[in-house]
């Protein structure tokens, strides 16, 4: 039986009779193909990527595993529709904190319709996309002090300016994300830092983007996840995955400078948070 994902933070959501993704209880995420070119384009990307021998193995891990397209009962009650069957990135997490960050200083790309171009330009300038090369698209953080999830309204998230984006990235690794007080960044060193942390993963991705010319990842997001349930091994299981390939184009031998630049800018924000939280620990507060 498919159900609405509990931890989806952005994009089209399967509620109020709308079309959106579903999950099963075996770790799979079913993303419906939208009735326009977007769905087909994304499925085409997954097909191409899965069989592309030029993608290094260590880079594949940054993408959800693709299990093909299957007919499934759509969330909007319209009957059976084709869905891309993907690895559910948050399955197996008990209390995941999740954040979706759309990378790039523009979401439009050559040859889009004037209508789409105008829509993108408007959103890109109203958010931090143009200025920072990324924008926070959605987040849901487990507040360990309050023992509940905290999720700001979508309109609030899309209104973040530079300080808002920085604050969200600090809150993401804090034990007090919903408080009005300063986020404590209590988990920065475990989640962003360390050899299994998010920064290391982003740097590995960056190294690939320095030279890869296979694809241009327009309007694509980095999904960050980690666990808040304290298990025996204290493992945060921090993950970085790229999602949303509805607007990916062939790279045609050209570097994806839009994604690469945004990724570098994003990395700098994470490094700054790590540095400032390290200094706080060293100073004893
Ligand atoms: O429908 P909206 O206004 O929520 O916009 C969607 C965006 O949500 P946002 O408001 O930026 O959080 C959404 O952004 P996210 O995936 O949420 O970052 C997409 O841009 C989506 O367009 P597409 O599927 O990428 O072509 C956008 O969908 P379309 O409006 O293009 O269908
Ligand atoms: N493979 C996945 N596993 C788990 N969650 C996912 C996966 N893909 C997407 N999501 C969730 O769905 C949200 C929207 O995904 P996205 O592919 O951007 O959809 P849309 O095309 O509707 O914008 C993401 O922010 C994330 O929360």
Tab-separated table of C-alpha atoms and ligand atoms in Angstrom:
chain	number	residue	atom	x	y	z
A	1	UNK	CA	0.000	0.000	0.000
A	2	UNK	CA	1.456	3.370	-1.028
A	3	UNK	CA	1.259	6.322	1.314
A	4	UNK	CA	2.116	10.031	1.393
A	5	UNK	CA	5.775	10.518	2.462
A	6	UNK	CA	6.091	11.732	6.039
A	7	UNK	CA	9.329	13.623	5.507
A	8	UNK	CA	8.926	15.369	2.151
A	9	UNK	CA	10.107	18.980	2.484
A	10	UNK	CA	9.573	20.609	-0.943
A	11	UNK	CA	8.069	20.166	-4.387
A	12	UNK	CA	4.623	18.929	-5.336
A	13	UNK	CA	2.994	17.316	-2.322
A	14	UNK	CA	0.312	14.627	-2.480
A	15	UNK	CA	-2.226	16.273	-0.230
A	16	UNK	CA	-5.725	17.691	-0.707
A	17	UNK	CA	-6.285	15.465	-3.733
A	18	UNK	CA	-3.205	16.775	-5.556
A	19	UNK	CA	-0.696	14.762	-7.532
A	20	UNK	CA	2.500	14.059	-5.620
A	21	UNK	CA	4.974	11.343	-4.701
A	22	UNK	CA	4.160	8.293	-2.595
A	23	UNK	CA	6.255	5.775	-0.689
A	24	UNK	CA	5.925	2.086	0.102
A	25	UNK	CA	7.109	0.374	3.281
A	26	UNK	CA	10.071	-1.236	1.527
A	27	UNK	CA	12.151	1.878	1.014
A	28	UNK	CA	10.898	3.033	-2.370
A	29	UNK	CA	9.792	6.516	-3.417
A	30	UNK	CA	7.261	6.760	-6.282
A	31	UNK	CA	7.450	10.042	-8.156
A	32	UNK	CA	4.594	10.505	-10.654
A	33	UNK	CA	5.550	11.622	-14.142
A	34	UNK	CA	4.006	15.027	-14.585
A	35	UNK	CA	1.864	15.146	-17.696
A	36	UNK	CA	4.210	17.520	-19.523
A	37	UNK	CA	7.820	17.173	-20.680
A	38	UNK	CA	9.145	17.342	-17.102
A	39	UNK	CA	8.239	13.793	-16.111
A	40	UNK	CA	9.545	12.299	-19.308
A	41	UNK	CA	12.730	14.322	-19.108
A	42	UNK	CA	13.426	13.168	-15.549
A	43	UNK	CA	12.776	9.489	-16.389
A	44	UNK	CA	15.031	9.888	-19.422
A	45	UNK	CA	17.751	11.307	-17.211
A	46	UNK	CA	17.537	8.390	-14.760
A	47	UNK	CA	17.691	5.893	-17.648
A	48	UNK	CA	20.714	7.628	-19.127
A	49	UNK	CA	22.485	8.114	-15.786
A	50	UNK	CA	21.938	4.502	-14.647
A	51	UNK	CA	23.600	3.120	-17.753
A	52	UNK	CA	26.272	5.793	-18.207
A	53	UNK	CA	29.671	4.115	-17.829
A	54	UNK	CA	31.374	7.501	-17.535
A	55	UNK	CA	29.828	8.204	-14.133
A	56	UNK	CA	32.302	7.132	-11.432
A	57	UNK	CA	30.975	4.612	-8.882
A	58	UNK	CA	31.633	6.874	-5.892
A	59	UNK	CA	29.448	9.567	-7.542
A	60	UNK	CA	26.490	7.191	-8.108
A	61	UNK	CA	25.992	7.078	-4.357
A	62	UNK	CA	24.946	10.729	-4.435
A	63	UNK	CA	21.887	9.876	-6.538
A	64	UNK	CA	18.816	7.876	-5.512
A	65	UNK	CA	18.907	4.366	-6.979
A	66	UNK	CA	16.497	4.138	-9.933
A	67	UNK	CA	14.205	1.124	-10.314
A	68	UNK	CA	12.445	2.061	-13.559
A	69	UNK	CA	8.952	3.385	-14.260
A	70	UNK	CA	5.879	1.551	-12.925
A	71	UNK	CA	2.151	2.132	-13.074
A	72	UNK	CA	0.790	2.949	-9.626
A	73	UNK	CA	-2.449	4.354	-8.228
A	74	UNK	CA	-1.939	8.146	-8.303
A	75	UNK	CA	-2.363	10.248	-5.169
A	76	UNK	CA	-4.952	12.513	-6.803
A	77	UNK	CA	-7.423	9.689	-7.400
A	78	UNK	CA	-7.030	9.862	-11.171
A	79	UNK	CA	-6.265	6.134	-11.451
A	80	UNK	CA	-3.088	4.390	-12.497
A	81	UNK	CA	-0.266	6.682	-13.635
A	82	UNK	CA	3.389	6.005	-14.491
A	83	UNK	CA	5.709	6.679	-11.546
A	84	UNK	CA	9.494	6.686	-11.360
A	85	UNK	CA	10.440	4.197	-8.688
A	86	UNK	CA	13.381	5.558	-6.694
A	87	UNK	CA	15.264	4.714	-3.557
A	88	UNK	CA	13.498	6.457	-0.656
A	89	UNK	CA	16.369	8.444	0.785
A	90	UNK	CA	14.780	8.902	4.227
A	91	UNK	CA	13.501	5.368	4.691
A	92	UNK	CA	15.132	3.713	7.669
A	93	UNK	CA	15.462	6.986	9.570
A	94	UNK	CA	13.359	7.335	12.727
A	95	UNK	CA	13.644	11.075	13.355
A	96	UNK	CA	15.306	12.528	10.272
A	97	UNK	CA	16.143	16.183	9.877
A	98	UNK	CA	15.796	16.979	6.167
A	99	UNK	CA	16.657	20.012	4.051
A	100	UNK	CA	16.248	20.646	0.318
A	101	UNK	CA	18.580	23.242	-1.213
A	102	UNK	CA	18.138	24.164	-4.851
A	103	UNK	CA	21.555	24.772	-6.422
A	104	UNK	CA	22.478	27.298	-9.121
A	105	UNK	CA	22.307	31.059	-9.596
A	106	UNK	CA	19.556	30.566	-12.174
A	107	UNK	CA	16.859	27.915	-12.607
A	108	UNK	CA	16.077	28.766	-16.245
A	109	UNK	CA	18.218	27.497	-19.105
A	110	UNK	CA	18.494	28.090	-22.860
A	111	UNK	CA	15.437	27.475	-25.026
A	112	UNK	CA	12.786	27.490	-22.281
A	113	UNK	CA	9.476	29.228	-23.019
A	114	UNK	CA	9.194	32.913	-22.262
A	115	UNK	CA	6.565	32.120	-19.653
A	116	UNK	CA	8.855	29.665	-17.827
A	117	UNK	CA	11.816	32.043	-18.122
A	118	UNK	CA	9.793	34.858	-16.527
A	119	UNK	CA	8.569	32.615	-13.735
A	120	UNK	CA	12.131	31.462	-12.974
A	121	UNK	CA	13.664	34.943	-13.103
A	122	UNK	CA	11.032	36.217	-10.689
A	123	UNK	CA	11.583	33.407	-8.171
A	124	UNK	CA	15.378	33.441	-8.583
A	125	UNK	CA	15.594	37.166	-7.798
A	126	UNK	CA	13.051	37.065	-4.984
A	127	UNK	CA	14.993	34.259	-3.251
A	128	UNK	CA	18.743	33.913	-2.624
A	129	UNK	CA	19.274	32.040	-5.915
A	130	UNK	CA	20.757	34.914	-7.929
A	131	UNK	CA	22.857	36.345	-5.128
A	132	UNK	CA	24.073	33.165	-3.420
A	133	UNK	CA	23.823	30.560	-6.150
A	134	UNK	CA	21.445	28.486	-4.023
A	135	UNK	CA	18.165	28.749	-2.162
A	136	UNK	CA	16.650	26.768	0.650
A	137	UNK	CA	13.526	25.130	-0.819
A	138	UNK	CA	12.225	23.358	2.237
A	139	UNK	CA	13.212	21.906	5.589
A	140	UNK	CA	11.949	19.855	8.476
A	141	UNK	CA	14.167	19.592	11.528
A	142	UNK	CA	13.784	17.455	14.638
A	143	UNK	CA	13.940	19.699	17.710
A	144	UNK	CA	15.652	17.527	20.321
A	145	UNK	CA	14.963	19.992	23.141
A	146	UNK	CA	11.225	20.051	22.424
A	147	UNK	CA	11.122	16.449	21.191
A	148	UNK	CA	9.119	17.339	18.076
A	149	UNK	CA	9.627	18.200	14.433
A	150	UNK	CA	9.824	21.841	13.411
A	151	UNK	CA	8.884	22.880	9.908
A	152	UNK	CA	8.626	26.519	8.853
A	153	UNK	CA	5.923	27.504	6.399
A	154	UNK	CA	6.871	27.282	2.706
A	155	UNK	CA	6.233	31.020	2.217
A	156	UNK	CA	8.595	31.842	5.084
A	157	UNK	CA	11.310	29.617	3.587
A	158	UNK	CA	10.981	31.129	0.113
A	159	UNK	CA	11.281	34.610	1.655
A	160	UNK	CA	14.707	33.877	3.225
A	161	UNK	CA	17.415	36.379	2.355
A	162	UNK	CA	21.136	35.738	2.969
A	163	UNK	CA	20.776	35.830	6.760
A	164	UNK	CA	17.705	33.604	6.607
A	165	UNK	CA	19.526	30.996	4.542
A	166	UNK	CA	22.520	31.082	6.915
A	167	UNK	CA	20.220	30.820	9.916
A	168	UNK	CA	18.392	27.826	8.399
A	169	UNK	CA	21.724	26.052	7.816
A	170	UNK	CA	22.674	26.725	11.443
A	171	UNK	CA	19.286	25.585	12.748
A	172	UNK	CA	19.602	22.411	10.688
A	173	UNK	CA	22.404	21.232	13.009
A	174	UNK	CA	21.040	22.668	16.257
A	175	UNK	CA	19.220	21.070	19.160
A	176	UNK	CA	16.968	24.158	19.446
A	177	UNK	CA	15.836	24.900	15.864
A	178	UNK	CA	12.353	26.129	16.768
A	179	UNK	CA	13.499	28.475	19.551
A	180	UNK	CA	13.794	32.226	18.966
A	181	UNK	CA	17.185	32.162	20.702
A	182	UNK	CA	20.499	31.703	18.877
A	183	UNK	CA	20.769	28.222	17.289
A	184	UNK	CA	23.347	26.262	19.306
A	185	UNK	CA	24.853	24.345	16.327
A	186	UNK	CA	25.241	21.456	18.784
A	187	UNK	CA	25.540	18.856	16.016
A	188	UNK	CA	27.580	20.861	13.506
A	189	UNK	CA	30.792	18.923	14.031
A	190	UNK	CA	29.014	15.518	13.846
A	191	UNK	CA	26.724	16.315	10.915
A	192	UNK	CA	28.626	18.834	8.779
A	193	UNK	CA	32.120	17.844	9.951
A	194	UNK	CA	34.094	14.619	10.204
A	195	UNK	CA	35.061	12.064	7.598
A	196	UNK	CA	31.433	10.892	7.128
A	197	UNK	CA	29.990	14.369	7.412
A	198	UNK	CA	28.159	16.505	4.877
A	199	UNK	CA	31.102	18.791	4.087
A	200	UNK	CA	33.304	15.867	3.003
A	201	UNK	CA	30.524	14.611	0.732
A	202	UNK	CA	29.958	18.036	-0.792
A	203	UNK	CA	33.683	18.348	-1.473
A	204	UNK	CA	33.674	14.965	-3.199
A	205	UNK	CA	30.764	16.086	-5.369
A	206	UNK	CA	32.512	19.385	-6.086
A	207	UNK	CA	35.589	17.537	-7.331
A	208	UNK	CA	33.382	15.718	-9.836
A	209	UNK	CA	31.653	18.916	-10.938
A	210	UNK	CA	35.040	20.521	-11.601
A	211	UNK	CA	35.423	18.285	-14.629
A	212	UNK	CA	32.126	16.558	-15.453
A	213	UNK	CA	30.582	17.675	-18.736
A	214	UNK	CA	27.986	14.884	-19.083
A	215	UNK	CA	24.951	16.698	-17.677
A	216	UNK	CA	23.733	20.158	-16.751
A	217	UNK	CA	21.741	19.925	-13.527
A	218	UNK	CA	19.317	22.822	-13.940
A	219	UNK	CA	16.959	23.442	-11.030
A	220	UNK	CA	18.300	20.411	-9.209
A	221	UNK	CA	18.444	20.131	-5.403
A	222	UNK	CA	20.770	18.799	-2.781
A	223	UNK	CA	18.825	16.869	-0.174
A	224	UNK	CA	20.570	16.644	3.213
A	225	UNK	CA	19.418	14.137	5.830
A	226	UNK	CA	20.614	12.961	9.227
A	227	UNK	CA	19.236	10.936	12.143
A	228	UNK	CA	18.200	12.317	15.535
A	229	UNK	CA	17.183	9.050	17.162
A	230	UNK	CA	19.987	8.095	19.487
A	231	UNK	CA	20.970	4.523	18.728
A	232	UNK	CA	23.723	2.474	20.300
A	233	UNK	CA	26.389	3.485	17.821
A	234	UNK	CA	25.616	7.210	17.923
A	235	UNK	CA	25.722	7.294	14.120
A	236	UNK	CA	24.154	10.392	12.562
A	237	UNK	CA	24.029	8.756	9.117
A	238	UNK	CA	24.406	12.100	7.383
A	239	UNK	CA	23.553	11.895	3.694
A	240	UNK	CA	23.777	14.120	0.661
A	241	UNK	CA	21.663	13.198	-2.386
A	242	UNK	CA	20.894	15.054	-5.551
A	243	UNK	CA	17.183	15.060	-6.434
A	244	UNK	CA	14.873	16.537	-9.067
A	245	UNK	CA	16.146	16.017	-12.580
A	246	UNK	CA	13.136	17.360	-14.450
A	247	UNK	CA	15.286	20.052	-16.088
A	248	UNK	CA	18.576	18.245	-16.645
A	249	UNK	CA	20.153	18.717	-20.076
A	250	UNK	CA	23.054	17.045	-21.860
A	251	UNK	CA	26.311	18.724	-20.930
A	252	UNK	CA	27.681	18.548	-24.476
A	253	UNK	CA	31.245	18.717	-23.268
A	254	UNK	CA	30.718	21.913	-21.245
A	255	UNK	CA	31.199	22.271	-17.478
A	256	UNK	CA	27.984	22.845	-15.492
A	257	UNK	CA	29.209	26.209	-14.215
A	258	UNK	CA	25.773	27.128	-12.899
A	259	UNK	CA	25.624	24.124	-10.554
A	260	UNK	CA	29.352	24.215	-9.810
A	261	UNK	CA	29.320	27.874	-8.754
A	262	UNK	CA	26.267	27.365	-6.561
A	263	UNK	CA	27.825	24.311	-4.961
A	264	UNK	CA	31.022	26.241	-4.123
A	265	UNK	CA	28.969	29.013	-2.548
A	266	UNK	CA	26.930	26.492	-0.556
A	267	UNK	CA	30.095	24.734	0.647
A	268	UNK	CA	31.482	28.039	1.897
A	269	UNK	CA	28.387	28.529	4.082
A	270	UNK	CA	28.799	25.055	5.585
A	271	UNK	CA	32.522	25.637	6.203
A	272	UNK	CA	31.806	28.946	7.942
A	273	UNK	CA	29.273	27.313	10.259
A	274	UNK	CA	31.727	24.542	11.096
A	275	UNK	CA	34.500	27.016	11.801
A	276	UNK	CA	32.400	29.206	14.049
A	277	UNK	CA	31.057	26.226	15.991
A	278	UNK	CA	34.615	24.820	16.430
A	279	UNK	CA	35.764	28.152	17.829
A	280	UNK	CA	32.886	28.196	20.282
A	281	UNK	CA	33.850	24.734	21.569
A	282	UNK	CA	37.499	25.734	21.931
A	283	UNK	CA	36.534	28.839	23.878
A	284	UNK	CA	34.378	26.737	26.160
A	285	UNK	CA	30.993	28.268	25.263
B	1	LIG	O1	4.038	24.972	-7.930
B	1	LIG	P1	4.917	25.755	-7.028
B	1	LIG	O2	4.677	27.208	-7.002
B	1	LIG	O3	5.024	25.149	-5.659
B	1	LIG	O4	6.352	25.688	-7.675
B	1	LIG	C1	7.126	24.513	-7.748
B	1	LIG	C2	8.413	24.758	-6.992
B	1	LIG	O5	8.115	24.915	-5.643
B	1	LIG	P2	8.587	26.173	-4.812
B	1	LIG	O6	7.396	27.070	-4.794
B	1	LIG	O7	9.772	26.821	-5.497
B	1	LIG	O8	8.923	25.557	-3.504
B	1	LIG	C3	9.338	23.602	-7.149
B	1	LIG	O9	10.525	23.866	-6.435
B	1	LIG	P3	11.082	22.802	-5.365
B	1	LIG	O10	11.230	21.497	-6.087
B	1	LIG	O11	10.076	22.797	-4.263
B	1	LIG	O12	12.381	23.392	-4.937
B	1	LIG	C4	9.689	23.432	-8.592
B	1	LIG	O13	10.361	24.588	-9.049
B	1	LIG	C5	8.459	23.196	-9.410
B	1	LIG	O14	8.782	23.280	-10.751
B	1	LIG	P4	9.510	22.121	-11.538
B	1	LIG	O15	8.790	20.843	-11.190
B	1	LIG	O16	10.928	22.125	-11.053
B	1	LIG	O17	9.362	22.570	-12.930
B	1	LIG	C6	7.404	24.255	-9.186
B	1	LIG	O18	6.208	23.734	-9.732
B	1	LIG	P5	5.417	24.299	-10.959
B	1	LIG	O19	4.757	25.558	-10.492
B	1	LIG	O20	6.428	24.544	-12.041
B	1	LIG	O21	4.478	23.190	-11.266
B	2	LIG	N1	14.298	9.762	-3.685
B	2	LIG	C1	13.733	10.456	-2.695
B	2	LIG	N2	13.666	9.939	-1.444
B	2	LIG	C2	13.095	10.628	-0.433
B	2	LIG	N3	12.565	11.845	-0.582
B	2	LIG	C3	12.610	12.417	-1.799
B	2	LIG	C4	13.194	11.763	-2.913
B	2	LIG	N4	13.080	12.565	-3.999
B	2	LIG	C5	12.447	13.673	-3.566
B	2	LIG	N5	12.157	13.593	-2.254
B	2	LIG	C6	11.411	14.568	-1.449
B	2	LIG	O1	10.493	15.239	-2.279
B	2	LIG	C7	10.790	16.623	-2.364
B	2	LIG	C8	10.522	17.122	-3.765
B	2	LIG	O2	11.236	16.371	-4.696
B	2	LIG	P1	11.443	16.871	-6.168
B	2	LIG	O3	12.060	15.758	-6.917
B	2	LIG	O4	12.144	18.180	-6.118
B	2	LIG	O5	9.932	17.088	-6.650
B	2	LIG	P2	9.265	18.206	-7.606
B	2	LIG	O6	9.667	17.820	-8.995
B	2	LIG	O7	7.814	18.031	-7.297
B	2	LIG	O8	9.801	19.549	-7.186
B	2	LIG	C9	12.227	16.749	-1.897
B	2	LIG	O9	12.460	18.000	-1.309
B	2	LIG	C10	12.312	15.625	-0.874
B	2	LIG	O10	11.767	16.027	0.375
